[in-house]
Short mmCIF file of C-alpha atoms (C1' of nucleotides) in Angstrom, two decimals:
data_model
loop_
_atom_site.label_atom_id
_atom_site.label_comp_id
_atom_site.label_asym_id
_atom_site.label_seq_id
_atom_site.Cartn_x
_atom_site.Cartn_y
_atom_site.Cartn_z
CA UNK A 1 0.00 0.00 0.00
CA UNK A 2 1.52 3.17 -1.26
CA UNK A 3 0.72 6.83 0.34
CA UNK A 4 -0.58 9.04 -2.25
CA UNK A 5 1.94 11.40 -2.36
CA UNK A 6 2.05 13.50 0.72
CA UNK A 7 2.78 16.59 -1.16
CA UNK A 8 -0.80 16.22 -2.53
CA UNK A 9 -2.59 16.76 0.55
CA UNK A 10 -5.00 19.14 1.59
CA UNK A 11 -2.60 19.42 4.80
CA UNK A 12 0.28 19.76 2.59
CA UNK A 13 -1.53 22.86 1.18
CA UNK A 14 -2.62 24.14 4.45
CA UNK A 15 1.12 24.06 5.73
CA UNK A 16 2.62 25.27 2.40
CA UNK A 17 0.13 28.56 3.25
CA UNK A 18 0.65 29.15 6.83
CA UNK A 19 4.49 28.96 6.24
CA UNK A 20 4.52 31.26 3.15
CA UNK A 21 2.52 33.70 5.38
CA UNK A 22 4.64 33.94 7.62
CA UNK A 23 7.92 34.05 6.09
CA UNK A 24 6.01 37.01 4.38
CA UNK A 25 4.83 38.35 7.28
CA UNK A 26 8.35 38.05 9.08
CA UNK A 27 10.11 39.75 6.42
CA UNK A 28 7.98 43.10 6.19
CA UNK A 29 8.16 43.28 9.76
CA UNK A 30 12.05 42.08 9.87
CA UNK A 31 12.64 45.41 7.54
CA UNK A 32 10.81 47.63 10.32
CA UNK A 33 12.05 46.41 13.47
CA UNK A 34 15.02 44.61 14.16
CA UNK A 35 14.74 41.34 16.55
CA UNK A 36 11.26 41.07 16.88
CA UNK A 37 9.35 37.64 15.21
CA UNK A 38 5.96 37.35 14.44
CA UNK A 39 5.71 35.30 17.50
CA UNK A 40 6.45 38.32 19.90
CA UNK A 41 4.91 40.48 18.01
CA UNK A 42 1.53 38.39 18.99
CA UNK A 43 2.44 38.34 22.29
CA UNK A 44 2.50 42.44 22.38
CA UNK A 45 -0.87 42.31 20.78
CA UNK A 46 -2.95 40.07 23.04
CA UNK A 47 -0.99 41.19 26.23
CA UNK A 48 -2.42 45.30 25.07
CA UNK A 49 -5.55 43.89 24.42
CA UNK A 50 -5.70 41.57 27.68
CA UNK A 51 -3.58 43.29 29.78
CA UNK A 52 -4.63 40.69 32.65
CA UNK A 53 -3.60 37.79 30.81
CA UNK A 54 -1.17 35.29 32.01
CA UNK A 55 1.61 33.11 30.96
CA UNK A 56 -0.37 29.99 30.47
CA UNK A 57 -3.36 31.95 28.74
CA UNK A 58 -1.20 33.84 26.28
CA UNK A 59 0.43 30.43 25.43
CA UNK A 60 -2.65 28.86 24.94
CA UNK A 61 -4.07 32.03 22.29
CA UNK A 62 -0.66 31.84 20.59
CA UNK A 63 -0.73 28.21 19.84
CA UNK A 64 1.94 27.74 22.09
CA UNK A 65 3.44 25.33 24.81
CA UNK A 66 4.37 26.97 28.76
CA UNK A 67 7.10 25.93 28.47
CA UNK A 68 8.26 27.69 25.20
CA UNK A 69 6.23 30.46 26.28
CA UNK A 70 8.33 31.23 29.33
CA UNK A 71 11.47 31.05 27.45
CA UNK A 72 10.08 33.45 24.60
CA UNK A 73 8.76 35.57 27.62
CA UNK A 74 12.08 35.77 29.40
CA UNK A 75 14.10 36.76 26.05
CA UNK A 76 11.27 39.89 26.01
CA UNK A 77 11.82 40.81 29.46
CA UNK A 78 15.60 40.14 28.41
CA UNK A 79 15.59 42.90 25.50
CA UNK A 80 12.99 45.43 27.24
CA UNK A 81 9.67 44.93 25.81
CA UNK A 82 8.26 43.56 28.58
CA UNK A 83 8.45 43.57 32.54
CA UNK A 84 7.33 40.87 34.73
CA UNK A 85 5.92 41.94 38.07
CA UNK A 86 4.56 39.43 41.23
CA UNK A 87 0.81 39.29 41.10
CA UNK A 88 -0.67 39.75 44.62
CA UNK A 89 -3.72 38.29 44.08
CA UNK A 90 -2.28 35.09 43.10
CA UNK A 91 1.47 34.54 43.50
CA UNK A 92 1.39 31.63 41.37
CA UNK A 93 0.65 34.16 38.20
CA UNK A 94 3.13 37.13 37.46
CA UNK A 95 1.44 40.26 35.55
CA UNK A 96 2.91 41.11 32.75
CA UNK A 97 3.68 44.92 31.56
CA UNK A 98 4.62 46.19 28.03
CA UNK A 99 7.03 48.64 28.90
CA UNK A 100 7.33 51.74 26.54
CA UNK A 101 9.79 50.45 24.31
CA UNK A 102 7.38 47.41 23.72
CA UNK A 103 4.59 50.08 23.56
CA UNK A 104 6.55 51.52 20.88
CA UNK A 105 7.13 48.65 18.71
CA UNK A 106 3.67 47.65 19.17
CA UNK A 107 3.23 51.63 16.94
CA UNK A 108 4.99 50.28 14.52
CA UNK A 109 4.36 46.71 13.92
CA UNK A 110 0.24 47.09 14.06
CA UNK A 111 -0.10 48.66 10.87
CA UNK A 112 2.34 46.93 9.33
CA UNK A 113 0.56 43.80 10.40
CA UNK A 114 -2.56 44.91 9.43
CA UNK A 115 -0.84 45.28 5.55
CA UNK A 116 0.19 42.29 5.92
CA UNK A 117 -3.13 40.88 6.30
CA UNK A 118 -4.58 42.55 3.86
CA UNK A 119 -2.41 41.87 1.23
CA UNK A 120 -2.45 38.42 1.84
CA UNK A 121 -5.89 38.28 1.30
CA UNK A 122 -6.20 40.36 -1.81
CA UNK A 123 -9.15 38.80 -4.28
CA UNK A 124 -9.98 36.26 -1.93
CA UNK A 125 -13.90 37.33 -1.43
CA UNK A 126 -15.70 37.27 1.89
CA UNK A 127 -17.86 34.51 0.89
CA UNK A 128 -14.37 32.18 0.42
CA UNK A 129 -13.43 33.49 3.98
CA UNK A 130 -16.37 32.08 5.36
CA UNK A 131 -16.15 29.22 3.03
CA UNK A 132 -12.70 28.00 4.34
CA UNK A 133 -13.11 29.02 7.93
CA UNK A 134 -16.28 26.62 7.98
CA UNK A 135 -14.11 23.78 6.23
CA UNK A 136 -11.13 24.48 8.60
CA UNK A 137 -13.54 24.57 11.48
CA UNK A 138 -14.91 20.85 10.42
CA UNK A 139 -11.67 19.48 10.29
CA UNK A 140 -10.11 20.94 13.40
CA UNK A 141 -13.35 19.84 15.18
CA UNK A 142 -12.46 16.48 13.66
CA UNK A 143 -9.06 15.77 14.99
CA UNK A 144 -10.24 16.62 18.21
CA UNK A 145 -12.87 14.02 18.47
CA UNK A 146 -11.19 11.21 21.15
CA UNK B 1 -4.55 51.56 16.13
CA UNK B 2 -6.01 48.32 17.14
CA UNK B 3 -5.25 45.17 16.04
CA UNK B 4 -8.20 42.95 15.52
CA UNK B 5 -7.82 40.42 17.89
CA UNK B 6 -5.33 37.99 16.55
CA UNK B 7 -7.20 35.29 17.62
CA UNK B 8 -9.77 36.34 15.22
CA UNK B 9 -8.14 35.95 11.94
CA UNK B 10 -8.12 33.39 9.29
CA UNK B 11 -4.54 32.88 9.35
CA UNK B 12 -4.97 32.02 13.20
CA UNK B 13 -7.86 29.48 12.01
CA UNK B 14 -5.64 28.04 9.37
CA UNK B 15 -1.99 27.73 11.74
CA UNK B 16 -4.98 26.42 14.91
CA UNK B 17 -6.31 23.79 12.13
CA UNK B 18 -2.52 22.54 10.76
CA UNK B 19 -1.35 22.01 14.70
CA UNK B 20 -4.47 20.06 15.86
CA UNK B 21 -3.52 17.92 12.62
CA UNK B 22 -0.49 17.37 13.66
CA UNK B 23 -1.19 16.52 16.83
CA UNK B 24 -3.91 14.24 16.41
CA UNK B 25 -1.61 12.44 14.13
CA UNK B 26 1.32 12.30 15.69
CA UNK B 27 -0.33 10.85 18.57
CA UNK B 28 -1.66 8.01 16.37
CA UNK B 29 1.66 7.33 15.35
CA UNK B 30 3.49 7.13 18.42
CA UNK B 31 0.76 4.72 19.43
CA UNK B 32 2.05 2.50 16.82
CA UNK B 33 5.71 3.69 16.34
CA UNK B 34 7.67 4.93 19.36
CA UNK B 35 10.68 7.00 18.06
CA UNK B 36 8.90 8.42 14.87
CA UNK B 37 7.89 11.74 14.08
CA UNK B 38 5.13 12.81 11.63
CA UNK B 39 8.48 14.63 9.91
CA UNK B 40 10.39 12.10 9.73
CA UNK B 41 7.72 9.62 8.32
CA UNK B 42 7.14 12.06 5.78
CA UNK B 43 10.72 12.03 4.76
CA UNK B 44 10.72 8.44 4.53
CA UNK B 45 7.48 8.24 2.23
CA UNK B 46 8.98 11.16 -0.12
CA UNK B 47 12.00 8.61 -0.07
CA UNK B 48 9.86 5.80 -0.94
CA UNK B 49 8.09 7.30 -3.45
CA UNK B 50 11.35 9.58 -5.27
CA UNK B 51 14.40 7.24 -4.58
CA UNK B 52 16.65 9.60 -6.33
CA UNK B 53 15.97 12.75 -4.08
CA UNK B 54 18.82 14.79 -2.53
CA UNK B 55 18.19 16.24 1.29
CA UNK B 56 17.73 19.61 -0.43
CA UNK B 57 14.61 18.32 -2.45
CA UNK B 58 13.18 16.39 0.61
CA UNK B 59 13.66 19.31 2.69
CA UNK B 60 11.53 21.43 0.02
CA UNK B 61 9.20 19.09 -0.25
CA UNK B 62 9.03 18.97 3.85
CA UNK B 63 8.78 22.64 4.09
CA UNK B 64 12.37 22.49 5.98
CA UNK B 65 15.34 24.56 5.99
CA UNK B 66 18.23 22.27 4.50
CA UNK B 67 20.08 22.80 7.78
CA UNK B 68 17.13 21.07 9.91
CA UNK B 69 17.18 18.21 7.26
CA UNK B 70 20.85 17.50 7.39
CA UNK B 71 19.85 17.57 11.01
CA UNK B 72 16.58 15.54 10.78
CA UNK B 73 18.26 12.91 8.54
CA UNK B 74 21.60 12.64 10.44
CA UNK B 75 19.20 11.35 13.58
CA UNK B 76 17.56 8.94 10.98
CA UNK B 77 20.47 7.21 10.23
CA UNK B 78 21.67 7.23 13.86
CA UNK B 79 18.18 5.54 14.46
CA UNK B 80 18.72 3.23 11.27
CA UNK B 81 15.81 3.88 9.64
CA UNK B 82 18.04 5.32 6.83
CA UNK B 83 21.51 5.19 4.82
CA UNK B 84 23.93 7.45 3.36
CA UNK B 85 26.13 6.65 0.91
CA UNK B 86 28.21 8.77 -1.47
CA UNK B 87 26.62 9.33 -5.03
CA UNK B 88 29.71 8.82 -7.48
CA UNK B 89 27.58 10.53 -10.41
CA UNK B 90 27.02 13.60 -7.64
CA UNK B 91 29.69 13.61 -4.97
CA UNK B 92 28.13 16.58 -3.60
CA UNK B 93 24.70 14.98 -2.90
CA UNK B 94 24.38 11.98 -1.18
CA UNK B 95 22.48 8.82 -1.89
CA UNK B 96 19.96 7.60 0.91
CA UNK B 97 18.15 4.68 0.97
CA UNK B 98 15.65 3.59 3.63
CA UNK B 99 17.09 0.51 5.67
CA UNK B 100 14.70 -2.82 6.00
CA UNK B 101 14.02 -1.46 9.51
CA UNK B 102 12.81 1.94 7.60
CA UNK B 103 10.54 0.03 5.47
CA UNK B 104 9.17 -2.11 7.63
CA UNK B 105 7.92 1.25 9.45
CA UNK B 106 7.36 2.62 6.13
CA UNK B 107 4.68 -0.67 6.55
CA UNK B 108 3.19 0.09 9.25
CA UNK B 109 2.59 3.84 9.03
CA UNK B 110 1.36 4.13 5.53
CA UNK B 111 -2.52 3.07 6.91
CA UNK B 112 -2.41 5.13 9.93
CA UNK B 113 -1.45 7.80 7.92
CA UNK B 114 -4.37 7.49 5.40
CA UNK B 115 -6.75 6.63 8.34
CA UNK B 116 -5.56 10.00 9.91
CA UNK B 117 -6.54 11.87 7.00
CA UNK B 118 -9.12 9.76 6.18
CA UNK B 119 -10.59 11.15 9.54
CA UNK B 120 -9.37 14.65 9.71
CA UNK B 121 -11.63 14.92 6.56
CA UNK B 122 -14.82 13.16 7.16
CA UNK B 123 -17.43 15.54 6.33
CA UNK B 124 -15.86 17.77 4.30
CA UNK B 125 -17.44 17.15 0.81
CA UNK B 126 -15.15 17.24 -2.50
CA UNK B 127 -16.35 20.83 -3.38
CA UNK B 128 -15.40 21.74 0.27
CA UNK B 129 -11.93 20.21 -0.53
CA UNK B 130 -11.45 21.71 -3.97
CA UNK B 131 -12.93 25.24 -2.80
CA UNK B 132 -10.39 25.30 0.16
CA UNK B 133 -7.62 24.40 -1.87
CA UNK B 134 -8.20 27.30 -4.46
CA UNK B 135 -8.45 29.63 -1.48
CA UNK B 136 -5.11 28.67 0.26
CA UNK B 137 -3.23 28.62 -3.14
CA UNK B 138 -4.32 32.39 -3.87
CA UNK B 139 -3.54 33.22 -0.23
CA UNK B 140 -0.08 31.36 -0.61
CA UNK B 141 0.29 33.32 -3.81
CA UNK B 142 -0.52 36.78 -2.77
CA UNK B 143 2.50 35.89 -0.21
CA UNK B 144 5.12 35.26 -2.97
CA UNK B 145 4.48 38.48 -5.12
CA UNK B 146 7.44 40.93 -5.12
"C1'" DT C 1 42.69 25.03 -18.90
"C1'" DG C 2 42.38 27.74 -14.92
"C1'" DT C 3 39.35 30.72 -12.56
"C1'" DT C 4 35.01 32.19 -11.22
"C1'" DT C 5 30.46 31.01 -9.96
"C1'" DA C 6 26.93 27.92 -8.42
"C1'" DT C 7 25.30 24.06 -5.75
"C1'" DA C 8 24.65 20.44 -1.83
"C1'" DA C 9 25.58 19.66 2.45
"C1'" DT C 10 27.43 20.87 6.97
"C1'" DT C 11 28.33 23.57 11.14
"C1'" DG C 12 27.72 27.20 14.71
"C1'" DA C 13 24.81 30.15 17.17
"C1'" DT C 14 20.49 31.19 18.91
"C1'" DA C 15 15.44 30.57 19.30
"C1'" DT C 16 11.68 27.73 19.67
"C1'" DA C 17 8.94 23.02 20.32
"C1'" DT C 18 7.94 19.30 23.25
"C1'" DC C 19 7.83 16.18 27.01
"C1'" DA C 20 8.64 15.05 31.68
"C1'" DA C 21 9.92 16.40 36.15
"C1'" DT C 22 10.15 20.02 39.63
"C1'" DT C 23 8.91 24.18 42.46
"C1'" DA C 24 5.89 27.30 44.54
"C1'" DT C 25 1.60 28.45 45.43
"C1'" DT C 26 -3.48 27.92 45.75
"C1'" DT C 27 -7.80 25.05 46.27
"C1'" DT C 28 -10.22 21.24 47.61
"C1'" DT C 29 -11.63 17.97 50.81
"C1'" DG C 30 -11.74 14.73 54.52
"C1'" DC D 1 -7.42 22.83 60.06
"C1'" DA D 2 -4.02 19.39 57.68
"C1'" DA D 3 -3.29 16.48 53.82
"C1'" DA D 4 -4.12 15.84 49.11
"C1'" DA D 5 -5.03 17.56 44.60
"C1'" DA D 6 -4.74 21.19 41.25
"C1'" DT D 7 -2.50 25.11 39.02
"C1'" DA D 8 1.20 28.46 37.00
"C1'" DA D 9 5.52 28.74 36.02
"C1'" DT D 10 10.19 26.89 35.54
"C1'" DT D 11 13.93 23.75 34.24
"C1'" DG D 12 16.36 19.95 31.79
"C1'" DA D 13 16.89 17.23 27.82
"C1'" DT D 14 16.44 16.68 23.12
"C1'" DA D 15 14.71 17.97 18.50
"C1'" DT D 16 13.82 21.26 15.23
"C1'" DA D 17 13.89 26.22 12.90
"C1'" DT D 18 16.60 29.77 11.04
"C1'" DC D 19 20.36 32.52 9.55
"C1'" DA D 20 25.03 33.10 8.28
"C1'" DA D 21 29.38 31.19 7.35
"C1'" DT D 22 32.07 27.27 5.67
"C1'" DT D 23 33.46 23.10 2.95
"C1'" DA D 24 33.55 20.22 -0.95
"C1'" DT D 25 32.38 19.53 -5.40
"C1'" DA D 26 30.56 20.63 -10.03
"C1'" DA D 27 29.42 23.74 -13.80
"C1'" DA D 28 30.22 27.81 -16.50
"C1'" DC D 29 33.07 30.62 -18.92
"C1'" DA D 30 36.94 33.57 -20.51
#
DNA sequence: TGTTTATAATTGATATATCAATTATTTTTG
DNA sequence: CAAAAATAATTGATATATCAATTATAAACA
């Protein structure tokens, strides 16, 4: 029994585009701000939209393991775009501050990122966006059946 | 300047859709095959299927730099699932060639694999498939113009 | 032919992914 | 309340991702 060839999957094609999107994501932003991913980047954006969020929940939004997520955390903290403080309410959880240099970068990189998206999307209609959310919906909903 | 919440975007559906894949597969595999990744199968069913291939062509096939490949394939042959040997028409490629223990989980994969997909997709109908396809390939596009 | 240029693979450095184990702190419960 | 269970974050080990630099070989070309 032979695999049809992998490179002939739908996954195939649903990796090829994720990837290309974000090399081309990485390089626009690469050209405005020096050592900053994508990655980071995201992390800047949910943290200024849910300033309460923690470690674990940030992870969890960014697709993300703790584990990696601490270590990206502490290289932010490392190069000043973020400052970890001790949450009273719950030791266990630290809050998490963009500091003004993040702040800054955050200027820069939103509409930058919002190009991004655009572009990336240009001629694709908004009944194919809602076409291939629903079909990526059905088969994420799929692999998560035990 | 607001981001839309990243969480909110297609690209965050399509990168949430690819990782549940992966991991609903991969677990399926190491059920069957301790010591395997969903990578590393692939590289031995491109293998399979294109004897002739050089790391650099598996690694674009695999959506890998060549670095992790060299990387990637060095731990195969550690592992014995493959060989290197020199290529006397090419000395600068290499010739690989999957070792009886590679084929034998060549064997073994090949219908999980298919089930996994098999099951990732049930539901989705063939116009589903074919729609989604044209919509990631003018996404992927849009991401390769100048 | 000898020299330049291109190609395939490797290596080094650093970041990230992943799993398992550990630490520090709540929360639950008996 | 004290012991047990749960939670958030960290750490260690190993694999992979990525970029730049290097090595070895082959191809192009003057």
């Amino acid at each position: 029994m032979d695999l049809p060839s992998p490179s002939a999957t739908v996954f195939h094609a649903i990796e090829s585009t994720i990837k290309e999107y974000r090399k081309f994501s990485q390089k626009k932003l690469s050209n405005a701000v020096s050592d900053m991913t994508i990655d980071q980047g995201l992390v800047l954006a949910f943290l200024d939209r849910y300033p309460e969020m923690s470690q674990k929940e940030i992870a969890a939004l960014a697709f993300k393991d703790n584990a990696s997520m601490t270590r990206m955390i502490n290289l932010m903290v490392k190069k000043e775009y973020l400052e970890r403080s001790i949450n009273k309410l719950n030791r266990r959880r630290y809050k998490l501050e963009i500091t003004p240099k993040g702040k800054n970068v955050l200027k820069t990189l939103t509409p930058i990122v919002l190009d991004n998206r655009e572009k990336a999307l240009e001629g694709v209609t908004e009944e194919e966006l809602i076409q291939l959310e629903a079909t990526l919906k059905k088969i994420k909903s799929n692999c998560n059946k035990p």
